[in-house]
CSV table of C-alpha atoms in Angstrom, one decimal:
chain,number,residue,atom,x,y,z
B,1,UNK,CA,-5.0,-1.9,42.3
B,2,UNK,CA,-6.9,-4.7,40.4
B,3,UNK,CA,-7.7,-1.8,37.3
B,4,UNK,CA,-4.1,-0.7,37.5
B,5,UNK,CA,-3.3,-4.2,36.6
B,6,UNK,CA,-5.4,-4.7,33.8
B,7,UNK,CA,-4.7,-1.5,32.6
B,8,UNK,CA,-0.7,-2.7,32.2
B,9,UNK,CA,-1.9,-6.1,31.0
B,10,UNK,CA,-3.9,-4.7,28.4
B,11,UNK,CA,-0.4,-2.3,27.5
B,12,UNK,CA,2.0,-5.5,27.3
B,13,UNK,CA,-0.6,-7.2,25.6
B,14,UNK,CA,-0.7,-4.6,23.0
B,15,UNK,CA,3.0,-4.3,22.8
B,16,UNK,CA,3.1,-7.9,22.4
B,17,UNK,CA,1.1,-7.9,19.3
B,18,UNK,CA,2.6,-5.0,17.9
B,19,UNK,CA,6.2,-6.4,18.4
B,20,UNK,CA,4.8,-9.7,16.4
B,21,UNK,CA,3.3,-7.7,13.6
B,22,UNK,CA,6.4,-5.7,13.1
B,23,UNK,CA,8.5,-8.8,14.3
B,24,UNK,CA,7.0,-11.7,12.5
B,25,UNK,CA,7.5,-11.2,8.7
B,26,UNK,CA,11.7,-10.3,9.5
B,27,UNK,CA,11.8,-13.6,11.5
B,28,UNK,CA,9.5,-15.8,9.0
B,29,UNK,CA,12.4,-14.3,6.1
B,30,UNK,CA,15.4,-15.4,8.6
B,31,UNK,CA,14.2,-18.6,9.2
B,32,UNK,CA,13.1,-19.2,5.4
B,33,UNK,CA,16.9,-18.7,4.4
B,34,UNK,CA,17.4,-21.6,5.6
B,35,UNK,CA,14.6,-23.7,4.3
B,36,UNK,CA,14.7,-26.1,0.7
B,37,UNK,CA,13.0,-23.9,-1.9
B,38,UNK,CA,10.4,-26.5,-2.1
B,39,UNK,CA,10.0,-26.4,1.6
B,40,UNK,CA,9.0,-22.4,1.3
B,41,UNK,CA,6.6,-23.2,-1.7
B,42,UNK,CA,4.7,-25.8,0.3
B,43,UNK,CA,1.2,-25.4,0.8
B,44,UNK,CA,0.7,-24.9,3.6
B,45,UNK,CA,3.9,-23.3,4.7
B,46,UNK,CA,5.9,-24.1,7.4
B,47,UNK,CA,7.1,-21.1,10.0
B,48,UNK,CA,10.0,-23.3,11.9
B,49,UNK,CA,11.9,-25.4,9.1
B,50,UNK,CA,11.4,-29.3,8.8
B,51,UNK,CA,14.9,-29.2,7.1
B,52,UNK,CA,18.1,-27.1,7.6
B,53,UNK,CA,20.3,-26.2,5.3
B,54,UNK,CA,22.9,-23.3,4.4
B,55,UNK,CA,22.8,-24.6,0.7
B,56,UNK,CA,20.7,-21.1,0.0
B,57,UNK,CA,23.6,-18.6,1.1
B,58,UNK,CA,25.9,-20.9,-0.6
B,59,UNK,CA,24.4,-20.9,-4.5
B,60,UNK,CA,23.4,-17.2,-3.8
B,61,UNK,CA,27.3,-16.2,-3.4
B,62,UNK,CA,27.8,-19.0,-6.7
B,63,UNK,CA,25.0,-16.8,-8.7
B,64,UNK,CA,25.5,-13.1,-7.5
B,65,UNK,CA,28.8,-11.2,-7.0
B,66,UNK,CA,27.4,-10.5,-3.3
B,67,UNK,CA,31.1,-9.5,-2.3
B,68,UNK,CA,31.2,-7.0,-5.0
B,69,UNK,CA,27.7,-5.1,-4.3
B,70,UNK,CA,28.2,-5.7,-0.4
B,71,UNK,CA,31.3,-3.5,-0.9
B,72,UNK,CA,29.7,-1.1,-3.0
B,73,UNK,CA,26.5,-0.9,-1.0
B,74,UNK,CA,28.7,0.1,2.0
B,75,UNK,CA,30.9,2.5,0.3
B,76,UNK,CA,28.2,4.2,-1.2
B,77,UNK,CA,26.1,4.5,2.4
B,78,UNK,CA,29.2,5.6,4.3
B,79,UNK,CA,30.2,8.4,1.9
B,80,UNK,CA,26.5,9.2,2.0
B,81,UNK,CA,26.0,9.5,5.9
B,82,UNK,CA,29.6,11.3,6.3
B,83,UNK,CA,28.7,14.1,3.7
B,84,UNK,CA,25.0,14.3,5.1
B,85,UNK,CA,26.4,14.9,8.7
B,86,UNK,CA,28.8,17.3,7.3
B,87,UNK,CA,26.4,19.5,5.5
B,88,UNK,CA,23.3,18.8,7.0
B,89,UNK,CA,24.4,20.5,9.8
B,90,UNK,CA,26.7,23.1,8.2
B,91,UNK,CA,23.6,23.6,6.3
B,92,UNK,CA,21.2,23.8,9.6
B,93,UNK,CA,23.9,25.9,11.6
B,94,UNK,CA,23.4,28.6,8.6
B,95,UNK,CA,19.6,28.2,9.2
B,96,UNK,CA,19.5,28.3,12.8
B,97,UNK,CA,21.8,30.7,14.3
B,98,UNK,CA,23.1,33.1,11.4
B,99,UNK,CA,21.5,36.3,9.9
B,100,UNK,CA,21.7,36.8,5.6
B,101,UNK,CA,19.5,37.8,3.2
B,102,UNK,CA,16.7,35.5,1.9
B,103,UNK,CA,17.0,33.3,5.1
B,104,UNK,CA,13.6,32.2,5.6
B,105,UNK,CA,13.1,31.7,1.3
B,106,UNK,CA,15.6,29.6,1.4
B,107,UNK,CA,14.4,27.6,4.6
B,108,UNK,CA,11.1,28.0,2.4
B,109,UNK,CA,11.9,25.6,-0.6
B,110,UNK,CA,14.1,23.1,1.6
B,111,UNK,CA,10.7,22.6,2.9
B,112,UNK,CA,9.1,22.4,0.0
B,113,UNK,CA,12.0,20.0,-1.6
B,114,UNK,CA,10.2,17.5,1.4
B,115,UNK,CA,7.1,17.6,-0.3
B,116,UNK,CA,8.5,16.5,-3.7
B,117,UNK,CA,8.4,12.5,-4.4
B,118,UNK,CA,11.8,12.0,-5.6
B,119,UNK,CA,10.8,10.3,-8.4
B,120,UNK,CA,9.7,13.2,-10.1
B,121,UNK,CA,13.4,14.6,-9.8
B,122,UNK,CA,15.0,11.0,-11.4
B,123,UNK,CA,14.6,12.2,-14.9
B,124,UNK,CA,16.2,15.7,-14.9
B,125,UNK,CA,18.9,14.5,-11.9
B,126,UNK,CA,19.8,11.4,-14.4
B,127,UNK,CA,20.2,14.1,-17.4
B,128,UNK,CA,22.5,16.3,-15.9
B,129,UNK,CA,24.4,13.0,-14.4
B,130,UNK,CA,24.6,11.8,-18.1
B,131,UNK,CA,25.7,15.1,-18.9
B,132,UNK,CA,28.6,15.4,-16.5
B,133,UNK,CA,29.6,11.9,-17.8
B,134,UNK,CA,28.8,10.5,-14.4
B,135,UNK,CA,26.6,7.6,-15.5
B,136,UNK,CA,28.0,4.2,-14.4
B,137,UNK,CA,30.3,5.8,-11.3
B,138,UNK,CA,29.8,5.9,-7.6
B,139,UNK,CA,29.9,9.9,-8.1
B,140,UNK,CA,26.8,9.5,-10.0
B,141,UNK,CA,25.0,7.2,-7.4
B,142,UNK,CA,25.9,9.0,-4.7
B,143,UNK,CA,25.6,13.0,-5.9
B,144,UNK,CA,22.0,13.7,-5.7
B,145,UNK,CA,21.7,12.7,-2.4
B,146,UNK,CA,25.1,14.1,-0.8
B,147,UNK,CA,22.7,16.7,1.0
B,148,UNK,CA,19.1,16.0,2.0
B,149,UNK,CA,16.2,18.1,3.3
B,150,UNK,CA,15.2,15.9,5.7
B,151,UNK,CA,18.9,16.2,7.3
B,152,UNK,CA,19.0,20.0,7.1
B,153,UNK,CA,15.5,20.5,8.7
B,154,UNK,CA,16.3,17.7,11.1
B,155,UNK,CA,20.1,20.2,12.4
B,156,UNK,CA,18.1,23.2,12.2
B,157,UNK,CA,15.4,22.3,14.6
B,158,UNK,CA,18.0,20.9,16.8
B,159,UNK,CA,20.2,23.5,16.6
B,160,UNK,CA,17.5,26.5,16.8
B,161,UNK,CA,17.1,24.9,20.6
B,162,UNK,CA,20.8,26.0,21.5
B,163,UNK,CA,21.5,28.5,23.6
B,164,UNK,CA,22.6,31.6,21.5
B,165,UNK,CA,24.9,32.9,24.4
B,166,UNK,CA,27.2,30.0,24.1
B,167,UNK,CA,27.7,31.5,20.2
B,168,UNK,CA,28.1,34.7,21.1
B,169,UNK,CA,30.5,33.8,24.0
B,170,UNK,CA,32.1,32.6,21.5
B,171,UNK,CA,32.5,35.5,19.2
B,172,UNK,CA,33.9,37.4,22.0
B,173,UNK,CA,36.6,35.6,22.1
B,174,UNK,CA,37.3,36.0,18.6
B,175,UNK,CA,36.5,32.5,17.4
B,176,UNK,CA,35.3,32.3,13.9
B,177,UNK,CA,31.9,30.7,12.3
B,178,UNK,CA,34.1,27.8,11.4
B,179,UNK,CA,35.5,26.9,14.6
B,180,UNK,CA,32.2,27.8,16.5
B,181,UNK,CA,30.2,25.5,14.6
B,182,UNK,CA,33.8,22.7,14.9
B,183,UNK,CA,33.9,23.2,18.7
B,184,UNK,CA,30.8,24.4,20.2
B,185,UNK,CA,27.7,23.1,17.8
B,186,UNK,CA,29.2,19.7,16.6
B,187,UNK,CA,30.1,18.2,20.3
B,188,UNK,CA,26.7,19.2,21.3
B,189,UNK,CA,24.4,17.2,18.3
B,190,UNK,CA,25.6,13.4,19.2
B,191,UNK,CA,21.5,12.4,19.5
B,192,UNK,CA,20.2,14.7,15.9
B,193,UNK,CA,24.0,13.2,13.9
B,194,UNK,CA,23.1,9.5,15.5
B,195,UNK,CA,19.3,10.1,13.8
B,196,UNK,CA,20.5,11.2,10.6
B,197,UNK,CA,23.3,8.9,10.1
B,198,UNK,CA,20.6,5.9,10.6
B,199,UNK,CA,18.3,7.4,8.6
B,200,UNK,CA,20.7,8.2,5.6
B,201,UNK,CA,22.6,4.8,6.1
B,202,UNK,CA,19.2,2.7,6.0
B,203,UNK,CA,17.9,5.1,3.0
B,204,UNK,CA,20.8,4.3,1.0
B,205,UNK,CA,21.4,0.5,1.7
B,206,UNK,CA,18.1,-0.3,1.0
B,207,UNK,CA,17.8,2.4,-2.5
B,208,UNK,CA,17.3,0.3,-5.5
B,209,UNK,CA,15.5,2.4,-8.3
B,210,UNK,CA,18.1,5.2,-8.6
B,211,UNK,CA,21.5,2.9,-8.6
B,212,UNK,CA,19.8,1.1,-10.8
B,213,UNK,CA,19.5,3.9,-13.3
B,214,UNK,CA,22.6,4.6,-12.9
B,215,UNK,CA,25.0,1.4,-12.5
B,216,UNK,CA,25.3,-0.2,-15.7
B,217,UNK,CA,27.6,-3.0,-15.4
B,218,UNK,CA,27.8,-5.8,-12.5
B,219,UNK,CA,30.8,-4.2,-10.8
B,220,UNK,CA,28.9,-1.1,-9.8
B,221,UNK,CA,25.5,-2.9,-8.7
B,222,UNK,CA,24.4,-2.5,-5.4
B,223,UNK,CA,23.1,-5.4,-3.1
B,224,UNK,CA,19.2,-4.7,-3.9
B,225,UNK,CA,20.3,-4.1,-7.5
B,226,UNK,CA,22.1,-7.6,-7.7
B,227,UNK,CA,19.6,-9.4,-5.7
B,228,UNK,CA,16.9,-8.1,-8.6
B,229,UNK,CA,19.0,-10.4,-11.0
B,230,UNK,CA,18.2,-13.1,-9.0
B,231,UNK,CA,14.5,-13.0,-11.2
B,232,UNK,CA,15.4,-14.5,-14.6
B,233,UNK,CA,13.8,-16.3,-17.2
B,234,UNK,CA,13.9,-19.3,-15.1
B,235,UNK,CA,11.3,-17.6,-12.5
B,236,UNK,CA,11.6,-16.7,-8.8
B,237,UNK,CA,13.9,-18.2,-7.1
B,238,UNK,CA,12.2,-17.7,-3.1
B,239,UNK,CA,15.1,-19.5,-1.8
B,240,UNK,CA,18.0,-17.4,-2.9
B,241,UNK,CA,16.1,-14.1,-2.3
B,242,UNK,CA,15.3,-14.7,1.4
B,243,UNK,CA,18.7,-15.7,1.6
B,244,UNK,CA,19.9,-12.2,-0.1
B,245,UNK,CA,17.0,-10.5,2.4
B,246,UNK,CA,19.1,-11.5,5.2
B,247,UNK,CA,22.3,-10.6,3.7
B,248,UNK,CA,20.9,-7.1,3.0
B,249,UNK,CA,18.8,-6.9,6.6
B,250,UNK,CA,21.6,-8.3,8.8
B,251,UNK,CA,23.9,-5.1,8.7
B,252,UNK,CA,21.1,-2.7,9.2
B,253,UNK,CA,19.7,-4.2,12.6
B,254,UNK,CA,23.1,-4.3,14.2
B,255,UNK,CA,23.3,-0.8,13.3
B,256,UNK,CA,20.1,0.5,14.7
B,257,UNK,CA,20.3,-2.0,17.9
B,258,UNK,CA,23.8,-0.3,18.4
B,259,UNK,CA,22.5,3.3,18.1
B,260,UNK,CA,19.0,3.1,19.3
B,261,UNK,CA,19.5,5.5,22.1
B,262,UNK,CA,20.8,8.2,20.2
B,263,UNK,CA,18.1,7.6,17.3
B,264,UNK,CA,15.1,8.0,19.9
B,265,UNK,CA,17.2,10.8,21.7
B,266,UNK,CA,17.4,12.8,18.6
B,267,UNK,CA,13.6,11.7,17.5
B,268,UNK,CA,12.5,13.2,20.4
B,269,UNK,CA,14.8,16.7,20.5
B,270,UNK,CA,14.0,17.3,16.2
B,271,UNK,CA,10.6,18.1,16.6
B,272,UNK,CA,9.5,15.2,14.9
B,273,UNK,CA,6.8,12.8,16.7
C-alpha cells in the first residue's frame, strides 16, 4: 500500500511539474499584460504585478487596428476549418472505402506532401497567387491551405476503421456515394472533425509568415501580422505585445477547453500517438 502511494505521488508530482512548465510561460504573459512596461523590464522581474493597469490593452487598440485583423483572423480560420472538414474527409472517404485506379499513388504523395516543410512551397504557391491576381485578398491567404494532408490522412485512418457493411447496406438500398458519405460517414466522425477543426483553427490563427506575404495593406493583416507592427523604429514595445499575446491566445484556449474531449477522442481513434 505504502509503494502504491508513492508510486501516485511521484505521478502527481510529475504532472504537477509538467502542468507548470507548459502552464507557467501562458500565465507569466497574462499577468504581464497587465504590468507598466517598466515594471516587465525590471531586473529582476516580477511574476505577480506590483501595479495594475489596463492602460496596455488600451494604447494597443489606439496603435493597431486589432478590430480589423481580429475579424480577419477569424474569417480566414473559419473558412479554413469549414473547407478542411469538407474535403478532408470527402478526400479520406475516397481513400478509405472506394476502389479507382492509382489509389494507393495517390495516398503515396499525400504522404509525402507531410514530409515537405511548407516553406519550400511559399515561393512557387506565391507565384501562381500573383499570377491569378490573388495577392492582397482573403482568396489568396486562404487557397493553399483549403485542403491539407494532415486532414486527409487524419479521415482516412478514421474512416478505414468503419465498418464496410454499413456502406454496402447502403448501396443496396440504392443510396448514392454522395448521400452515403452525407448520412452514414459524416454523423459517425464527430471525434476525427472535432481534431481537425482544432488543429486547422489554431494552425491558421496563429500563421504569420504566409499572410504576410500575401496581405499588403493594413485592412487585410491578420492579428500576428499586425501585432509584428507593433516593433518599429522606436524598439520593442514588451508591454503592448503581451497585451496582443493575450488577445491572440484568449480565443484559442476557450476553443480547445470547449472541445477537449472530442480532440483526445479523435487523437486517440487517427492513429496518431
Amino acid at each position: 500500500m505504502n509503494r502504491t502511494r508513492r508510486q501516485r505521488a511521484i505521478v502527481y508530482l510529475g504532472l504537477a511539474v509538467g502542468l507548470l512548465l507548459v502552464a507557467g510561460p501562458f500565465l507569466w504573459t497574462a499577468l504581464s499584460s497587465v504590468k507598466p512596461e517598466r515594471e516587465i523590464r525590471q531586473d529582476p522581474p516580477t511574476f505577480w504585478p506590483q501595479t495594475w493597469t489596463l492602460d496596455n490593452f488600451a494604447e494597443l487598440f489606439d496603435r493597431v487596428s486589432i478590430g480589423t485583423a481580429f475579424a480577419n483572423s477569424l474569417i480566414i480560420a473559419l473558412v479554413l476549418v469549414a473547407t478542411n472538414l469538407l474535403f478532408c474527409s470527402m478526400v479520406g472517404y475516397a481513400f478509405a472505402k472506394l476502389s479507382f485506379r492509382g489509389k494507393n499513388l495517390a495516398f503515396g504523395l499525400v504522404l509525402v506532401q507531410l514530409a515537405i516543410p511548407a516553406i519550400v512551397l511559399m515561393v512557387p504557391q506565391f507565384v501562381l497567387i500573383a499570377k491569378l491576381g490573388m495577392v492582397n485578398t482573403f482568396i489568396g491567404i486562404i487557397l493553399p491551405t483549403v485542403v491539407t494532408p494532415l486532414g486527409v490522412f487524419m479521415m482516412r485512418q478514421f474512416i478505414s476503421d468503419l465498418p464496410d457493411e454499413l456502406i454496402d447496406a447502403a448501396r443496396v438500398d440504392g443510396a448514392r456515394e454522395f448521400r452515403i458519405f452525407a448520412t452514414i460517414i459524416l454523423p459517425l466522425c464527430g471525434p476525427p472533425l472535432a481534431t481537425l477543426g482544432l488543429i486547422t483553427f489554431l494552425g491558421s490563427w496563429n500563421n504569420f509568415l504566409w499572410p504576410a506575404v500575401v496581405a499588403q495593406s493594413e485592412n487585410m493583416y491578420t492579428l500576428p501580422v499586425a501585432l509584428n507592427i507593433l516593433n518599429d523604429f522606436e524598439g520593442t514595445h514588451y508591454n503592448l505585445l503581451v497585451a496582443g499575446s493575450v488577445v491572440v491566445i484568449a480565443p484559442i484556449l476557450f476553443l480547445f477547453v470547449f472541445l477537449q474531449r472530442f480532440f483526445i477522442q479523435g487523437i486517440a481513434t487517427t492513429g496518431l500517438k
